Coordinates of C-alpha atoms and ligand atoms in Angstrom, one line a residue:
X15 CA 197.3 -93.4 68.1
X16 CA 197.7 -91.8 71.6
X17 CA 196.6 -88.1 72.0
X18 CA 199.5 -85.7 71.5
X19 CA 200.7 -84.3 74.8
X20 CA 202.4 -81.0 75.8
X21 CA 204.7 -80.7 78.7
X22 CA 204.5 -77.5 80.7
X23 CA 207.6 -76.4 82.7
X24 CA 207.5 -73.0 84.4
X25 CA 207.5 -72.0 88.0
X26 CA 206.2 -68.5 87.2
X27 CA 203.2 -69.2 85.0
X28 CA 199.8 -70.8 85.8
X29 CA 199.6 -74.3 84.3
X30 CA 195.8 -74.4 84.8
X31 CA 195.2 -71.2 82.8
X32 CA 197.6 -72.2 80.0
X33 CA 196.2 -75.7 79.8
X34 CA 192.6 -74.4 79.6
X35 CA 193.5 -71.8 76.9
X36 CA 195.3 -74.5 74.8
X37 CA 192.6 -77.2 75.2
X38 CA 189.9 -74.7 74.2
X39 CA 191.5 -74.6 70.8
X40 CA 192.9 -78.1 70.6
X41 CA 190.7 -80.4 72.8
X42 CA 192.7 -83.5 71.9
X43 CA 195.9 -82.0 73.4
X44 CA 196.9 -83.5 76.8
X45 CA 198.7 -80.9 79.0
X46 CA 201.1 -82.4 81.5
X47 CA 202.9 -80.4 84.2
X48 CA 206.6 -81.1 84.8
X49 CA 207.8 -83.3 86.5
X50 CA 204.7 -85.4 85.9
X51 CA 205.6 -86.4 82.4
X52 CA 203.4 -89.5 81.9
X53 CA 204.4 -91.6 78.9
X54 CA 207.3 -89.6 77.5
X55 CA 206.7 -90.9 73.9
X56 CA 203.4 -88.9 73.8
X57 CA 205.0 -85.5 74.3
X58 CA 205.3 -83.6 71.0
X59 CA 205.6 -80.0 72.4
X60 CA 207.1 -78.3 75.4
X61 CA 205.9 -74.9 76.8
X62 CA 208.7 -73.7 79.0
X63 CA 210.1 -70.8 81.0
X64 CA 213.4 -71.4 82.8
X65 CA 213.0 -75.2 82.6
X66 CA 215.3 -77.5 84.5
X67 CA 218.6 -78.2 82.6
X68 CA 218.3 -81.2 80.4
X69 CA 214.6 -81.7 81.0
X70 CA 213.7 -81.6 77.3
X71 CA 215.9 -84.6 76.5
X72 CA 213.4 -86.9 78.2
X73 CA 211.0 -86.8 75.2
X74 CA 212.0 -88.9 72.1
X75 CA 209.1 -87.5 69.9
X76 CA 209.5 -83.8 70.9
X77 CA 208.9 -81.6 67.8
X78 CA 208.6 -78.1 69.2
X79 CA 209.8 -76.1 72.1
X80 CA 207.8 -72.9 72.9
X81 CA 209.5 -70.3 75.1
X82 CA 206.9 -68.8 77.4
X83 CA 207.9 -65.2 76.7
X84 CA 209.3 -63.0 73.9
X85 CA 212.9 -62.9 75.2
X86 CA 214.5 -66.3 74.7
X87 CA 217.8 -65.7 76.6
X88 CA 216.8 -68.0 79.5
X89 CA 216.2 -71.0 77.3
X90 CA 219.9 -70.9 76.1
X91 CA 221.0 -71.3 79.8
X92 CA 220.2 -75.0 79.4
X93 CA 223.6 -76.6 78.2
X94 CA 221.7 -79.7 77.2
X95 CA 219.1 -78.0 75.0
X96 CA 218.1 -80.4 72.2
X97 CA 219.9 -79.3 69.1
X98 CA 217.6 -80.1 66.2
X99 CA 214.2 -79.2 67.6
X100 CA 212.8 -75.8 66.6
X101 CA 212.5 -73.2 69.4
X102 CA 209.7 -70.7 68.9
X103 CA 209.0 -67.6 71.0
X104 CA 205.7 -66.1 72.0
X105 CA 204.4 -63.3 69.8
X106 CA 201.3 -62.3 71.8
X107 CA 199.4 -59.3 70.5
X108 CA 198.5 -58.3 74.0
X109 CA 202.1 -58.6 75.2
X110 CA 203.1 -56.3 72.3
X111 CA 200.3 -53.9 73.0
X112 CA 201.3 -53.8 76.7
X113 CA 204.9 -52.9 75.8
X114 CA 203.8 -50.1 73.5
X115 CA 201.7 -48.8 76.4
X116 CA 204.8 -48.9 78.7
X117 CA 206.9 -47.1 76.1
X118 CA 204.4 -44.5 75.3
X119 CA 203.7 -43.9 79.0
X120 CA 207.4 -43.2 79.8
X121 CA 208.3 -41.4 76.6
X122 CA 205.4 -39.0 77.2
X123 CA 206.4 -38.6 80.9
X124 CA 210.0 -37.8 79.8
X125 CA 208.9 -35.6 77.0
X126 CA 206.7 -33.6 79.4
X127 CA 209.4 -33.6 82.0
X128 CA 207.3 -35.2 84.7
X129 CA 210.3 -36.3 86.9
X130 CA 211.5 -32.6 87.2
X131 CA 207.9 -31.4 87.8
X132 CA 207.3 -33.9 90.5
X133 CA 210.6 -32.9 92.2
X134 CA 209.5 -29.2 92.0
X135 CA 206.1 -30.0 93.5
X136 CA 207.7 -31.9 96.4
X137 CA 209.7 -28.6 97.1
X138 CA 206.5 -26.5 96.7
X139 CA 208.4 -24.8 93.9
X140 CA 206.6 -23.3 90.8
X141 CA 208.8 -24.5 88.1
X142 CA 207.5 -23.5 84.6
X143 CA 208.8 -25.7 81.9
X144 CA 207.7 -24.8 78.4
X145 CA 206.3 -27.9 76.7
X146 CA 208.8 -29.2 74.1
X147 CA 207.6 -29.3 70.5
X148 CA 206.6 -32.9 69.8
X149 CA 207.2 -32.5 66.1
X150 CA 210.8 -31.6 66.8
X151 CA 211.4 -34.3 69.3
X152 CA 213.0 -37.5 68.1
X153 CA 212.5 -40.9 69.8
X154 CA 215.0 -43.6 68.8
X155 CA 214.2 -47.3 69.2
X156 CA 217.1 -49.7 69.7
X157 CA 215.5 -52.9 68.4
X158 CA 212.9 -52.6 65.7
X159 CA 211.4 -56.0 65.9
X160 CA 208.0 -57.1 67.0
X161 CA 208.0 -54.8 70.1
X162 CA 210.1 -52.0 68.8
X163 CA 208.3 -51.8 65.5
X164 CA 204.9 -51.6 67.1
X165 CA 206.0 -48.9 69.6
X166 CA 207.7 -47.0 66.7
X167 CA 204.4 -46.9 64.8
X168 CA 202.4 -45.6 67.8
X169 CA 205.0 -42.9 68.6
X170 CA 205.0 -41.7 65.0
X171 CA 201.2 -41.5 65.1
X172 CA 201.4 -39.4 68.3
X173 CA 203.6 -37.0 66.3
X174 CA 207.2 -37.7 67.3
X175 CA 210.0 -38.0 64.9
X176 CA 211.0 -41.7 65.1
X177 CA 214.3 -43.5 64.4
X178 CA 215.0 -47.2 64.7
X179 CA 218.1 -49.3 64.9
X180 CA 218.3 -53.0 64.1
X181 CA 220.8 -55.6 63.2
X182 CA 219.7 -56.0 59.6
X183 CA 218.5 -53.3 57.2
X184 CA 214.8 -52.4 57.5
X185 CA 212.3 -50.1 55.8
X186 CA 209.5 -49.0 58.1
X187 CA 207.0 -46.3 57.0
X188 CA 207.4 -43.2 59.1
X189 CA 210.6 -44.4 60.8
X190 CA 214.2 -43.4 59.9
X191 CA 216.0 -46.7 59.9
X192 CA 219.6 -47.5 60.8
X193 CA 221.3 -50.8 61.2
X194 CA 224.5 -52.3 62.4
X195 CA 227.3 -51.1 64.7
X196 CA 228.6 -48.7 62.0
X197 CA 225.3 -46.7 61.9
X198 CA 224.8 -46.6 65.7
X199 CA 226.5 -43.2 66.2
X200 CA 224.4 -41.7 63.4
X201 CA 221.3 -43.1 64.9
X202 CA 222.1 -41.9 68.4
X203 CA 223.2 -38.3 67.6
X204 CA 219.8 -36.9 66.8
X205 CA 217.7 -38.7 69.4
X206 CA 216.1 -36.8 72.4
X207 CA 214.8 -40.0 73.9
X208 CA 216.4 -43.5 73.4
X209 CA 214.4 -46.6 74.1
X210 CA 216.1 -50.0 74.3
X211 CA 214.0 -53.0 73.2
X212 CA 216.9 -55.2 72.3
X213 CA 217.1 -58.9 73.1
X214 CA 220.0 -60.2 75.2
X215 CA 222.4 -62.1 72.9
X216 CA 226.2 -62.5 72.7
X217 CA 226.3 -59.4 70.4
X218 CA 224.1 -57.2 72.6
X219 CA 225.5 -58.0 76.1
X220 CA 227.1 -54.9 77.4
X221 CA 226.5 -53.1 74.1
X222 CA 225.2 -49.9 75.7
X223 CA 228.5 -48.8 77.3
X224 CA 230.3 -45.5 77.9
X225 CA 231.1 -45.3 74.1
X226 CA 227.4 -45.5 73.3
X227 CA 226.4 -42.9 75.8
X228 CA 229.2 -40.7 74.4
X229 CA 227.4 -40.7 71.1
X230 CA 224.2 -39.4 72.7
X231 CA 223.4 -35.7 72.9
X232 CA 223.7 -34.0 76.3
X233 CA 220.4 -34.4 78.2
X234 CA 219.1 -37.4 76.3
X235 CA 216.5 -39.5 78.2
X236 CA 216.9 -43.3 78.2
X237 CA 214.5 -46.1 78.7
X238 CA 215.5 -49.8 79.0
X239 CA 212.7 -52.4 78.7
X240 CA 214.8 -54.9 76.8
X241 CA 217.2 -56.7 79.0
X242 CA 219.4 -55.4 81.9
X243 CA 222.6 -57.0 80.7
X244 CA 222.5 -55.0 77.5
X245 CA 223.5 -51.9 79.5
X246 CA 226.8 -51.4 81.4
X247 CA 225.4 -50.1 84.7
X248 CA 228.5 -48.0 85.7
X249 CA 228.5 -46.3 82.3
X250 CA 224.8 -45.4 82.7
X251 CA 225.4 -44.1 86.2
X252 CA 228.3 -42.0 85.0
X253 CA 226.2 -40.7 82.1
X254 CA 223.4 -39.8 84.6
X255 CA 225.9 -38.1 86.9
X256 CA 227.4 -36.1 84.1
X257 CA 224.0 -35.0 82.7
X258 CA 224.7 -36.8 79.4
X259 CA 221.6 -38.8 80.3
X260 CA 219.0 -36.5 82.0
X261 CA 216.8 -39.4 83.2
X262 CA 216.6 -43.1 82.9
X263 CA 213.6 -45.4 83.1
X264 CA 214.6 -48.9 83.8
X265 CA 212.4 -52.0 83.8
X266 CA 215.1 -54.6 83.5
X267 CA 218.3 -55.2 85.4
X268 CA 221.5 -57.2 85.3
X269 CA 220.4 -59.0 88.5
X270 CA 216.7 -59.3 89.3
X271 CA 215.5 -58.6 91.9
X272 CA 218.0 -55.7 91.9
X273 CA 220.2 -55.9 95.1
X274 CA 219.0 -53.4 97.8
X275 CA 222.4 -51.6 97.8
X276 CA 222.4 -50.8 94.1
X277 CA 222.8 -47.1 93.3
X278 CA 219.8 -47.2 90.9
X279 CA 217.3 -47.5 93.8
X280 CA 218.2 -44.1 95.2
X281 CA 219.4 -42.2 92.2
X282 CA 217.2 -39.0 91.8
X283 CA 217.1 -39.4 88.1
X284 CA 216.2 -43.0 87.8
X285 CA 212.7 -44.3 87.6
X286 CA 212.4 -48.0 88.2
X287 CA 209.7 -50.6 87.5
X288 CA 210.1 -54.3 88.5
X289 CA 210.3 -56.0 85.1
X290 CA 206.6 -55.5 84.6
X291 CA 206.5 -53.5 81.4
X292 CA 204.2 -56.1 79.9
X293 CA 203.0 -59.7 80.1
X294 CA 201.7 -62.5 77.9
X295 CA 198.2 -63.9 78.4
X296 CA 197.2 -67.5 77.8
X297 CA 194.1 -66.7 75.8
X298 CA 195.8 -64.3 73.4
X299 CA 199.0 -66.4 73.0
X300 CA 197.4 -69.8 72.7
X301 CA 196.3 -69.5 69.1
X302 CA 199.9 -69.1 67.9
X303 CA 201.0 -72.1 70.1
X304 CA 198.3 -74.3 68.8
X305 CA 198.9 -73.3 65.2
X306 CA 202.6 -74.2 65.7
X307 CA 201.7 -77.6 67.3
X308 CA 199.4 -78.4 64.3
X309 CA 202.1 -77.3 61.9
X310 CA 204.8 -79.5 63.3
X311 CA 202.4 -82.5 63.6
X312 CA 201.6 -82.0 59.9
X313 CA 205.3 -81.9 59.1
X314 CA 205.4 -78.1 58.4
X315 CA 207.8 -75.5 59.7
X316 CA 206.5 -73.5 62.7
X317 CA 206.4 -69.7 62.8
X318 CA 208.3 -67.3 65.0
X319 CA 211.3 -69.6 65.1
X320 CA 214.3 -68.5 67.1
X321 CA 217.6 -68.1 65.1
X322 CA 219.9 -70.1 67.4
X323 CA 223.1 -68.5 65.8
X324 CA 221.8 -65.0 66.3
X325 CA 220.4 -65.9 69.8
X326 CA 217.0 -64.3 69.3
Ligands
NDP416 P1 212.4 -59.3 68.1 O1 213.3 -60.5 67.9 O2 211.1 -59.3 67.3 O3 213.2 -58.0 67.7 C1 214.5 -57.8 68.2 C2 215.1 -56.6 67.5 O4 216.4 -56.3 68.0 C3 215.2 -56.7 66.0 O5 214.9 -55.5 65.4 C4 216.7 -57.0 65.8 O6 217.2 -56.7 64.6 C5 217.3 -56.2 66.9 N1 218.6 -56.7 67.3 C6 219.0 -57.9 67.7 N2 220.3 -58.0 67.8 C7 220.8 -56.8 67.5 C8 222.1 -56.3 67.3 N3 223.2 -57.0 67.6 N4 222.3 -55.1 66.9 C9 221.2 -54.3 66.5 N5 219.9 -54.7 66.6 C10 219.7 -56.0 67.1 O7 212.1 -59.2 69.6 P2 210.9 -58.5 70.3 O8 210.7 -57.1 69.8 O9 209.7 -59.4 70.4 O10 211.4 -58.4 71.9 C11 212.6 -57.7 72.1 C12 213.1 -58.0 73.5 O11 212.2 -57.3 74.5 C13 213.0 -59.5 74.0 O12 214.1 -60.2 73.5 C14 213.1 -59.3 75.5 O13 214.4 -59.3 75.9 C15 212.4 -58.0 75.8 N6 211.2 -58.1 76.5 C16 211.0 -57.4 77.6 C17 209.8 -57.5 78.3 C18 209.6 -56.7 79.6 O14 208.6 -57.0 80.2 N7 210.5 -55.8 79.9 C19 208.7 -58.3 77.8 C20 209.0 -59.0 76.6 C21 210.2 -58.8 75.9 P3 216.7 -57.3 63.2 O15 215.3 -56.7 63.0 O16 217.6 -56.9 62.2 O17 216.5 -58.8 63.4

């Protein structure tokens, strides 16, 4: 019986580091880098990020597709994606921790009004702002999944009031939970800071529009580290200009890199980061990938499977 092989197809990840991390846990696994497929019958798993369209159909014994990231929207760009093979996404504890670090960093900066203080300092202006009461400040997480749930827990432990909004009903200790479109206005109306950690799906694309901003309080701060296409840019710019949104922190954009003439670049109340809120690491993600390969080879269902109908 030939050794099982994994095909690695990503232009933005290091195949050597991923191969080493996987083989450390599963020495019998052969790691091949696209387009060097070798004997296609040996390939049982694919580890991919923005793989070439149709590439996954080359492998008759493929049992598992692993998306090299938490957000799976790029994988659905392949119109020839094999239909009956499970797609799993990375749930890497270090990626999750990194996102919580990003959310806490920016929520605290917004809570402590760092953008206004930095502006005052540049003008050599003593601008006393009394610190807001953390216990009376509510942070709302749009998306209460792996990333949103972890960040919500940390924000609650810091002392914020925390709300969360998801697609399906949830119960999370210390978090006031809302779900579905009907409950979105009730979720938004009490938030001082709204953080978007939603995936990009057919249902979330352009979800955060003028109507959603209209349900926020005047002076709400907004953070988007989910996906750029969830937000209607003109609606956010209008909300910033009207003061409905006092400051926006954006890590993700409709087009990346963001075109040089986009208004976000020069908007005084926008803080931008270049889609670097967090990252996965081969050594912390590999155990889950190897576990899933062993599961499918043993005829068991893998974990962290993407729901194709829901798109995440
Ligand atoms: P999960 O799948 O674990 O969680 C997604 C959450 O969004 C769930 O709570 C889900 O609801 C909710 N959701 C999905 N669709 C809707 C909807 N239509 N209405 C309301 N809520 C909805 O994903 P993760 O937490 O792991 O990741 C979230 C996203 O973060 C990724 O998809 C990716 O786009 C982004 N990301 C960004 C990174 C960056 O560096 N900026 C890095 C990694 C990820 P329910 O709980 O009911 O299923």
